[in-house]
Short mmCIF file of C-alpha atoms in Angstrom, two decimals:
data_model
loop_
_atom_site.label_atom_id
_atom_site.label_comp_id
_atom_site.label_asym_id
_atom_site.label_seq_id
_atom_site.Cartn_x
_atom_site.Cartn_y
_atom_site.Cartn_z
CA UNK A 18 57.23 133.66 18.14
CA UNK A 19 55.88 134.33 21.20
CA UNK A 20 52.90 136.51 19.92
CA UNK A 21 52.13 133.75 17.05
CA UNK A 22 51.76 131.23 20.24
CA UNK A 23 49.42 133.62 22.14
CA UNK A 24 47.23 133.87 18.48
CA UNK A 25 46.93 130.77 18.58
CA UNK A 26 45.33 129.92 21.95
CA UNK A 27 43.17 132.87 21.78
CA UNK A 28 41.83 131.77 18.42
CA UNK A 29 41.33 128.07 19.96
CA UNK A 30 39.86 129.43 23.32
CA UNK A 31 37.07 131.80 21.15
CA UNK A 32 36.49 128.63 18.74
CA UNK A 33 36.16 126.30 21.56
CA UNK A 34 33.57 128.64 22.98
CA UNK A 35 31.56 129.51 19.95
CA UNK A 36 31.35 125.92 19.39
CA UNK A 37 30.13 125.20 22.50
CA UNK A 38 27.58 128.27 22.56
CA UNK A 39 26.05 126.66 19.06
CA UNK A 40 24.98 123.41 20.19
CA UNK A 41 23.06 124.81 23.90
CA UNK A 42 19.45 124.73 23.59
CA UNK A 43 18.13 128.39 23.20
CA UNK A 44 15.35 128.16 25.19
CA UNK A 45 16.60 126.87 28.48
CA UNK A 46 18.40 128.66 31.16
CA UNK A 47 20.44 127.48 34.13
CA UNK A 48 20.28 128.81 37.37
CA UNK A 49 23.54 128.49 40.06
CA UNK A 50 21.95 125.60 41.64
CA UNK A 51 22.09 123.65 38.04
CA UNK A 52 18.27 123.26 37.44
CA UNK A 53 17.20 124.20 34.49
CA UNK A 54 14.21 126.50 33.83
CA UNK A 55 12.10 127.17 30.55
CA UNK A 56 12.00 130.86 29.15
CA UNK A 57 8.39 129.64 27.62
CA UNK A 58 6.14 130.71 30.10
CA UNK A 59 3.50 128.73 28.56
CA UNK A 60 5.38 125.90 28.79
CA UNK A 61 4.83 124.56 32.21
CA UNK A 62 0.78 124.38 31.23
CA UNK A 63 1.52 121.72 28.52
CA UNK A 64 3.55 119.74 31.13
CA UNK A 65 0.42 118.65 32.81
CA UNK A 66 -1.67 118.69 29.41
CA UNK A 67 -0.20 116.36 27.22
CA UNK A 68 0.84 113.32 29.71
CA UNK A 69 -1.44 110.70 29.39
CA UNK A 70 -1.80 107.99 32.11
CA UNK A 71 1.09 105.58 32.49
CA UNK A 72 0.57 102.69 30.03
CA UNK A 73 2.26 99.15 30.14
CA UNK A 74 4.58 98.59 27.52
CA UNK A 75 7.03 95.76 26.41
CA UNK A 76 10.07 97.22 24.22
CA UNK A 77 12.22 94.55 22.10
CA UNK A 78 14.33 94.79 19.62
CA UNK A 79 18.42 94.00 18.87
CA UNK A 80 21.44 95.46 19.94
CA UNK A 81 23.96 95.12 17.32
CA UNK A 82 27.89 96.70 16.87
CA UNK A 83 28.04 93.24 16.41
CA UNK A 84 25.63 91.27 19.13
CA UNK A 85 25.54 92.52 22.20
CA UNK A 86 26.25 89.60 24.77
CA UNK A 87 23.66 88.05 27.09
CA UNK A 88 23.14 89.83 30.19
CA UNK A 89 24.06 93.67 28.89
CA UNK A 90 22.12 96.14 31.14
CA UNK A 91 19.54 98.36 28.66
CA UNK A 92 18.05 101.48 30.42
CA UNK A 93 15.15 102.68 28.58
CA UNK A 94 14.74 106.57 29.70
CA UNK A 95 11.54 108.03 28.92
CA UNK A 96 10.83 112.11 27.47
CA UNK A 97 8.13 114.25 27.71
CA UNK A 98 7.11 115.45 24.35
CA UNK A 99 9.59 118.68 24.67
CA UNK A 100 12.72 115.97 25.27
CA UNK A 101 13.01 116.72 28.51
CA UNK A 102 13.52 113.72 31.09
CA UNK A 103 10.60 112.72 32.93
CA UNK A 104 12.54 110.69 35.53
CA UNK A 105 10.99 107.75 34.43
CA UNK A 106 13.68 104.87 33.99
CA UNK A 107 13.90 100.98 34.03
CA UNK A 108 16.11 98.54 33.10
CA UNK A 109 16.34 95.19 31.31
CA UNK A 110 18.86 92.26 30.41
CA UNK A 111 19.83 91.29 27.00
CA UNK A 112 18.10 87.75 26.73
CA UNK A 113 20.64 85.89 24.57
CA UNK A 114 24.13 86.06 22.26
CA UNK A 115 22.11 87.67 19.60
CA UNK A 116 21.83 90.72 21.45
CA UNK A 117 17.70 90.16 21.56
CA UNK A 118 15.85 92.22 24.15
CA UNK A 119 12.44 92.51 25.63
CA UNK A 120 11.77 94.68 28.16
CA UNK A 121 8.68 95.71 30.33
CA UNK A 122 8.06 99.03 31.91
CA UNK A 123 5.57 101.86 31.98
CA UNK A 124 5.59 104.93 30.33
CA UNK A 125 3.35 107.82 30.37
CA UNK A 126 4.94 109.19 27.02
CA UNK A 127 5.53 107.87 23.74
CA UNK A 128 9.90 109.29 23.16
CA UNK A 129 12.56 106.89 25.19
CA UNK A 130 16.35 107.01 24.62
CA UNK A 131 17.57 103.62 24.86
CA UNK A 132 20.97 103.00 26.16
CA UNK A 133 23.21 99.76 26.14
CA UNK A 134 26.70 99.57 27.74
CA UNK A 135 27.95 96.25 27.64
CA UNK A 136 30.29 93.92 25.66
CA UNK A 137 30.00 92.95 22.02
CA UNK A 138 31.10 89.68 19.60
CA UNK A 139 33.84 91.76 17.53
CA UNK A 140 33.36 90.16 14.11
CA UNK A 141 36.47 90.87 12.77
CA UNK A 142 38.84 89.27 15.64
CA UNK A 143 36.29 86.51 16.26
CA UNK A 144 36.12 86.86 20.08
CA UNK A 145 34.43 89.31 22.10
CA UNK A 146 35.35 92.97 22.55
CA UNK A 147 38.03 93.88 25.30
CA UNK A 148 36.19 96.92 26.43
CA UNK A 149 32.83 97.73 27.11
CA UNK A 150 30.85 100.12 24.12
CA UNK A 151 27.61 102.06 24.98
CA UNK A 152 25.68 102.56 22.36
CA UNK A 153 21.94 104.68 22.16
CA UNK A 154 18.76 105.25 20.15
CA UNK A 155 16.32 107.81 20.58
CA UNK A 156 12.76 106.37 19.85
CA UNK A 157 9.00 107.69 19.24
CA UNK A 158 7.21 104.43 20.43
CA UNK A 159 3.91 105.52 18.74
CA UNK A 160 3.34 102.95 16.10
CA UNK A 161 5.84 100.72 17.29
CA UNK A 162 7.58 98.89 19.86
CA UNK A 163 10.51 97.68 18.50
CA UNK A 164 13.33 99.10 18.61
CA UNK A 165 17.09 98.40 17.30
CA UNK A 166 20.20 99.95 18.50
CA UNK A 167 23.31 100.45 16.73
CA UNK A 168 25.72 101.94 15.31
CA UNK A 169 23.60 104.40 13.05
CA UNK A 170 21.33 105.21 15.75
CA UNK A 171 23.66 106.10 17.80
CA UNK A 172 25.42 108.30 15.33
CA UNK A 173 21.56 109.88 15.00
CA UNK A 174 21.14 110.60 18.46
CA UNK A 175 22.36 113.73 18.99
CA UNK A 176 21.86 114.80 15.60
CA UNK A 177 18.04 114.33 16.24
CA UNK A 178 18.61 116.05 19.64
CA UNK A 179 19.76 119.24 18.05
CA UNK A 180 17.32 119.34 15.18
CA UNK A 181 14.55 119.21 17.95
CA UNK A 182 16.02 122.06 19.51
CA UNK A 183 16.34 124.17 16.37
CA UNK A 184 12.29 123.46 15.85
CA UNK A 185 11.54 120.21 14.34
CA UNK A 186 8.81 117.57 14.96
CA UNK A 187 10.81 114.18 16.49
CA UNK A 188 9.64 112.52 13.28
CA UNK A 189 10.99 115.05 11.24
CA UNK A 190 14.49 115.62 13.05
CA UNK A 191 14.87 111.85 12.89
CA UNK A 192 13.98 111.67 9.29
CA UNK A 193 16.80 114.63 8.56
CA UNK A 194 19.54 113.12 10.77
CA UNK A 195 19.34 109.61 9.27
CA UNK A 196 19.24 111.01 5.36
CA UNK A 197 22.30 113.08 6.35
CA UNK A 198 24.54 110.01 7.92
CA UNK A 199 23.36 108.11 4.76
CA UNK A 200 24.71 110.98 2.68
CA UNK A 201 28.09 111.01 4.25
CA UNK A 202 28.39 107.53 4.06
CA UNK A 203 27.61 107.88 0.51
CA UNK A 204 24.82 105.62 0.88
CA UNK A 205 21.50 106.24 -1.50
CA UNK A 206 18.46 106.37 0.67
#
């Protein structure tokens, strides 16, 4: 019995840790300080390339699990075009009970991951939520600056992330991870 127990957490340790080696980035490394470095060494001349000077921009859109309440924080975090954080944040209210945003910032890239963390009208009981929900949406603000979050893109999110990492255009990882949540919702696109 006591060999079947020791199986058993050796089998869940080495699945714990293959799962957890499948879904890091293959291209990054971390040093002992925590900073990560790029093992493209042609990498750190796009950096400087492909930013374009910080433009004024006004996102808006809806946050929905049902609407959001009025005054939920939204950070808007902006990405260079490798989805790496530029450091660039800022923050905006929700404006009303409908869970209606618009909020201005600057960006000197086109990718943000939206975030709201706040408290929600639950449909079903009729009141508002007891707890707060965070919810997120990665968006390429190209042709557009409107953006919704909810539940699907948050279910996206780090779907998108990892198809990035395994090669894919943002347009392209976004367009996969969306058709697959449709398909397991049984949902005809």
């Amino acid at each position: 019995m006591k060999k079947l127990t020791h199986l058993y957490i050796v089998a869940f340790l080495a699945l714990t840790l293959g799962l957890m080696l499948s879904c890091a980035p293959a291209n990054h490394t971390h040093d002992d300080q925590g900073s990560s470095s790029s093992s493209d060494s042609s990498s750190e001349d796009t950096v400087s390339s492909d930013a374009s000077t910080s433009t004024a921009v006004t996102l808006s859109g809806k946050v929905q699990k049902g609407p959001y309440v009025q005054g939920t924080e939204i950070t808007v975090r902006e990405f260079d075009s490798r989805m790496i954080p530029t450091g660039n944040t800022f923050t905006g209210p929700i404006d009303d009970n409908t869970g209606s945003f618009s909020i201005k910032g600057t960006l000197a890239y086109k990718v943000v991951e939206l975030s709201a963390d706040g408290y929600y009208f639950n449909e079903v009981s009729g009141s508002l939520s007891t707890a707060k929900l965070n919810l997120q949406a990665l968006s390429d603000l190209t042709d557009s600056s409107s953006v919704n979050i909810n539940l699907m893109t948050h279910l996206e999110k780090k779907r998108v992330e990892y198809l990035m990492d395994s090669g894919l255009t943002f347009a392209a990882a976004k367009t996969q991870a969306q058709t697959e949540i449709m398909k397991i919702f049984n949902i005809d696109n």
